[in-house]
CSV table of N, CA and C in Angstrom, one decimal:
chain,number,residue,atom,x,y,z
A,1,MET,N,215.4,143.8,-147.3
A,1,MET,CA,214.2,143.4,-146.7
A,1,MET,C,214.6,143.0,-145.2
A,2,ALA,N,213.8,143.5,-144.3
A,2,ALA,CA,214.0,143.2,-142.8
A,2,ALA,C,213.6,141.8,-142.5
A,3,PRO,N,214.3,141.2,-141.6
A,3,PRO,CA,213.8,139.8,-141.2
A,3,PRO,C,212.5,139.9,-140.4
A,4,THR,N,211.7,138.8,-140.5
A,4,THR,CA,210.4,138.7,-139.9
A,4,THR,C,210.6,138.6,-138.4
A,5,PRO,N,210.0,139.5,-137.6
A,5,PRO,CA,210.1,139.4,-136.1
A,5,PRO,C,209.7,138.0,-135.6
A,6,TRP,N,210.5,137.6,-134.5
A,6,TRP,CA,210.2,136.2,-134.0
A,6,TRP,C,208.8,136.1,-133.5
A,7,ARG,N,208.1,137.1,-133.1
A,7,ARG,CA,206.7,137.1,-132.6
A,7,ARG,C,205.8,136.6,-133.7
A,8,GLU,N,206.1,136.9,-134.9
A,8,GLU,CA,205.3,136.5,-136.1
A,8,GLU,C,205.6,135.1,-136.5
A,9,VAL,N,206.8,134.7,-136.3
A,9,VAL,CA,207.3,133.4,-136.8
A,9,VAL,C,206.7,132.3,-135.9
A,10,CYS,N,206.8,132.4,-134.6
A,10,CYS,CA,206.3,131.4,-133.6
A,10,CYS,C,205.6,132.1,-132.5
A,11,PRO,N,204.4,132.5,-132.7
A,11,PRO,CA,203.7,133.3,-131.7
A,11,PRO,C,203.3,132.4,-130.5
A,12,ARG,N,203.3,131.1,-130.6
A,12,ARG,CA,202.8,130.2,-129.5
A,12,ARG,C,203.9,129.2,-129.0
A,13,MET,N,205.1,129.6,-129.0
A,13,MET,CA,206.1,128.7,-128.4
A,13,MET,C,205.9,128.7,-126.9
A,14,TYR,N,205.6,127.5,-126.4
A,14,TYR,CA,205.4,127.4,-125.0
A,14,TYR,C,206.7,127.3,-124.2
A,15,VAL,N,206.8,128.2,-123.2
A,15,VAL,CA,207.9,128.1,-122.2
A,15,VAL,C,207.5,127.2,-121.1
A,16,CYS,N,206.3,127.4,-120.6
A,16,CYS,CA,205.8,126.6,-119.5
A,16,CYS,C,204.6,125.8,-119.9
A,17,VAL,N,204.7,124.5,-120.1
A,17,VAL,CA,203.6,123.7,-120.5
A,17,VAL,C,202.5,123.6,-119.4
A,18,CYS,N,203.0,123.5,-118.1
A,18,CYS,CA,202.1,123.3,-117.0
A,18,CYS,C,201.0,124.4,-117.0
A,19,ARG,N,201.5,125.7,-117.2
A,19,ARG,CA,200.6,126.8,-117.1
A,19,ARG,C,200.3,127.4,-118.5
A,20,ALA,N,200.7,126.8,-119.6
A,20,ALA,CA,200.5,127.2,-120.9
A,20,ALA,C,200.9,128.7,-121.1
A,21,VAL,N,202.1,129.0,-120.7
A,21,VAL,CA,202.7,130.3,-120.8
A,21,VAL,C,203.6,130.3,-122.0
A,22,THR,N,203.4,131.3,-122.9
A,22,THR,CA,204.2,131.4,-124.1
A,22,THR,C,205.4,132.3,-124.0
A,23,GLU,N,206.3,132.2,-125.0
A,23,GLU,CA,207.4,133.0,-125.0
A,23,GLU,C,207.0,134.5,-125.1
A,24,ASN,N,206.0,134.7,-125.9
A,24,ASN,CA,205.5,136.1,-126.0
A,24,ASN,C,205.1,136.7,-124.6
A,25,GLU,N,204.4,135.9,-123.8
A,25,GLU,CA,204.0,136.4,-122.5
A,25,GLU,C,205.2,136.7,-121.6
A,26,VAL,N,206.2,135.8,-121.7
A,26,VAL,CA,207.5,136.1,-120.9
A,26,VAL,C,208.1,137.4,-121.4
A,27,HIS,N,208.2,137.6,-122.7
A,27,HIS,CA,208.8,138.8,-123.3
A,27,HIS,C,207.9,140.0,-122.9
A,28,ASP,N,206.6,139.9,-122.8
A,28,ASP,CA,205.8,141.0,-122.4
A,28,ASP,C,206.0,141.4,-121.0
A,29,CYS,N,206.3,140.4,-120.1
A,29,CYS,CA,206.6,140.6,-118.7
A,29,CYS,C,207.9,141.4,-118.6
A,30,ILE,N,208.9,140.9,-119.4
A,30,ILE,CA,210.2,141.6,-119.3
A,30,ILE,C,210.0,143.0,-119.8
A,31,ALA,N,209.3,143.3,-120.9
A,31,ALA,CA,209.0,144.6,-121.4
A,31,ALA,C,208.3,145.5,-120.4
A,32,SER,N,207.5,144.8,-119.5
A,32,SER,CA,206.8,145.6,-118.4
A,32,SER,C,207.7,145.8,-117.2
A,33,GLY,N,208.9,145.3,-117.2
A,33,GLY,CA,209.8,145.6,-116.1
A,33,GLY,C,210.3,144.4,-115.3
A,34,ALA,N,209.8,143.2,-115.6
A,34,ALA,CA,210.2,142.0,-114.8
A,34,ALA,C,211.7,141.8,-115.0
A,35,LYS,N,212.5,141.5,-114.0
A,35,LYS,CA,213.9,141.4,-114.0
A,35,LYS,C,214.3,140.0,-113.5
A,36,SER,N,213.4,139.2,-113.0
A,36,SER,CA,213.8,137.9,-112.5
A,36,SER,C,212.7,136.8,-112.8
A,37,ALA,N,213.1,135.6,-112.7
A,37,ALA,CA,212.2,134.5,-112.9
A,37,ALA,C,211.0,134.5,-111.9
A,38,LYS,N,211.3,134.9,-110.7
A,38,LYS,CA,210.3,135.0,-109.7
A,38,LYS,C,209.2,136.1,-110.1
A,39,GLN,N,209.7,137.2,-110.6
A,39,GLN,CA,208.7,138.2,-111.0
A,39,GLN,C,207.8,137.7,-112.2
A,40,ILE,N,208.4,136.9,-113.1
A,40,ILE,CA,207.7,136.4,-114.2
A,40,ILE,C,206.7,135.3,-113.7
A,41,ARG,N,207.2,134.5,-112.7
A,41,ARG,CA,206.3,133.5,-112.1
A,41,ARG,C,205.1,134.2,-111.4
A,42,ASP,N,205.4,135.3,-110.7
A,42,ASP,CA,204.3,135.9,-110.0
A,42,ASP,C,203.2,136.5,-110.9
A,43,THR,N,203.7,136.9,-112.1
A,43,THR,CA,202.7,137.5,-113.1
A,43,THR,C,202.0,136.4,-113.9
A,44,THR,N,202.8,135.4,-114.4
A,44,THR,CA,202.2,134.4,-115.3
A,44,THR,C,201.9,133.1,-114.7
A,45,GLY,N,202.6,132.7,-113.6
A,45,GLY,CA,202.4,131.4,-113.1
A,45,GLY,C,203.5,130.4,-113.6
A,46,ALA,N,204.3,130.8,-114.6
A,46,ALA,CA,205.3,130.0,-115.2
A,46,ALA,C,206.4,129.6,-114.1
A,47,GLY,N,206.6,128.4,-113.9
A,47,GLY,CA,207.6,128.0,-112.9
A,47,GLY,C,207.0,127.6,-111.6
A,48,GLY,N,205.7,127.8,-111.5
A,48,GLY,CA,205.1,127.5,-110.2
A,48,GLY,C,204.7,126.1,-109.9
A,49,ASP,N,204.8,125.2,-111.0
A,49,ASP,CA,204.5,123.8,-110.8
A,49,ASP,C,205.7,123.0,-110.8
A,50,CYS,N,206.1,122.4,-111.9
A,50,CYS,CA,207.2,121.5,-111.9
A,50,CYS,C,208.6,122.2,-112.0
A,51,ALA,N,208.6,123.5,-112.4
A,51,ALA,CA,209.7,124.3,-112.5
A,51,ALA,C,210.7,124.0,-113.6
A,52,ARG,N,210.4,123.1,-114.5
A,52,ARG,CA,211.3,122.8,-115.6
A,52,ARG,C,211.5,124.0,-116.5
A,53,CYS,N,210.6,124.9,-116.5
A,53,CYS,CA,210.7,126.1,-117.4
A,53,CYS,C,211.6,127.2,-116.9
A,54,VAL,N,212.0,127.1,-115.6
A,54,VAL,CA,212.8,128.2,-115.0
A,54,VAL,C,214.1,128.4,-115.7
A,55,ARG,N,214.7,127.4,-116.2
A,55,ARG,CA,216.0,127.6,-116.9
A,55,ARG,C,215.8,128.3,-118.2
A,56,LYS,N,214.7,128.0,-118.9
A,56,LYS,CA,214.4,128.7,-120.2
A,56,LYS,C,214.0,130.1,-119.9
A,57,ILE,N,213.3,130.4,-118.8
A,57,ILE,CA,212.9,131.8,-118.5
A,57,ILE,C,214.2,132.6,-118.2
A,58,CYS,N,215.1,132.0,-117.4
A,58,CYS,CA,216.4,132.6,-117.1
A,58,CYS,C,217.2,132.9,-118.3
A,59,ALA,N,217.2,132.0,-119.3
A,59,ALA,CA,217.9,132.2,-120.6
A,59,ALA,C,217.3,133.4,-121.3
A,60,ILE,N,216.0,133.5,-121.3
A,60,ILE,CA,215.3,134.6,-122.0
A,60,ILE,C,215.6,135.9,-121.3
A,61,LEU,N,215.6,135.9,-120.0
A,61,LEU,CA,216.0,137.1,-119.2
A,61,LEU,C,217.4,137.5,-119.6
A,62,LYS,N,218.4,136.6,-119.6
A,62,LYS,CA,219.8,136.9,-119.9
A,62,LYS,C,219.9,137.4,-121.3
A,63,ARG,N,219.3,136.8,-122.3
A,63,ARG,CA,219.3,137.3,-123.7
A,63,ARG,C,218.7,138.7,-123.7
A,64,SER,N,217.7,138.9,-123.0
A,64,SER,CA,217.1,140.3,-123.0
A,64,SER,C,218.0,141.3,-122.4
A,65,GLU,N,218.7,141.0,-121.3
A,65,GLU,CA,219.7,141.9,-120.7
A,65,GLU,C,220.9,142.2,-121.7
A,66,GLU,N,221.3,141.1,-122.4
A,66,GLU,CA,222.4,141.3,-123.4
A,66,GLU,C,222.0,142.2,-124.5
A,67,LEU,N,220.8,142.1,-125.0
A,67,LEU,CA,220.3,142.9,-126.1
A,67,LEU,C,220.1,144.4,-125.6
A,68,THR,N,219.7,144.5,-124.3
A,68,THR,CA,219.5,145.9,-123.8
A,68,THR,C,220.9,146.6,-123.6
A,69,THR,N,221.9,145.9,-123.2
A,69,THR,CA,223.2,146.5,-122.9
A,69,THR,C,224.1,146.6,-124.1
A,70,ALA,N,223.7,145.9,-125.2
A,70,ALA,CA,224.5,146.0,-126.4
A,70,ALA,C,224.4,147.2,-127.1
């Protein structure tokens, strides 16, 4: 049996509380070609206020790169 995709397990994990941006939205931006936290900010607004979420966004980007190159 295949594991349940993370999107179905926690579809509303917030990355940016200020702008209510979810992990799914960040992953969608990456799937659409975003390669930096700035590009994700420009699309979703995440990181545009207090910027606490920028580290989390960078970690998601890095993990995405690692999965793509593996």
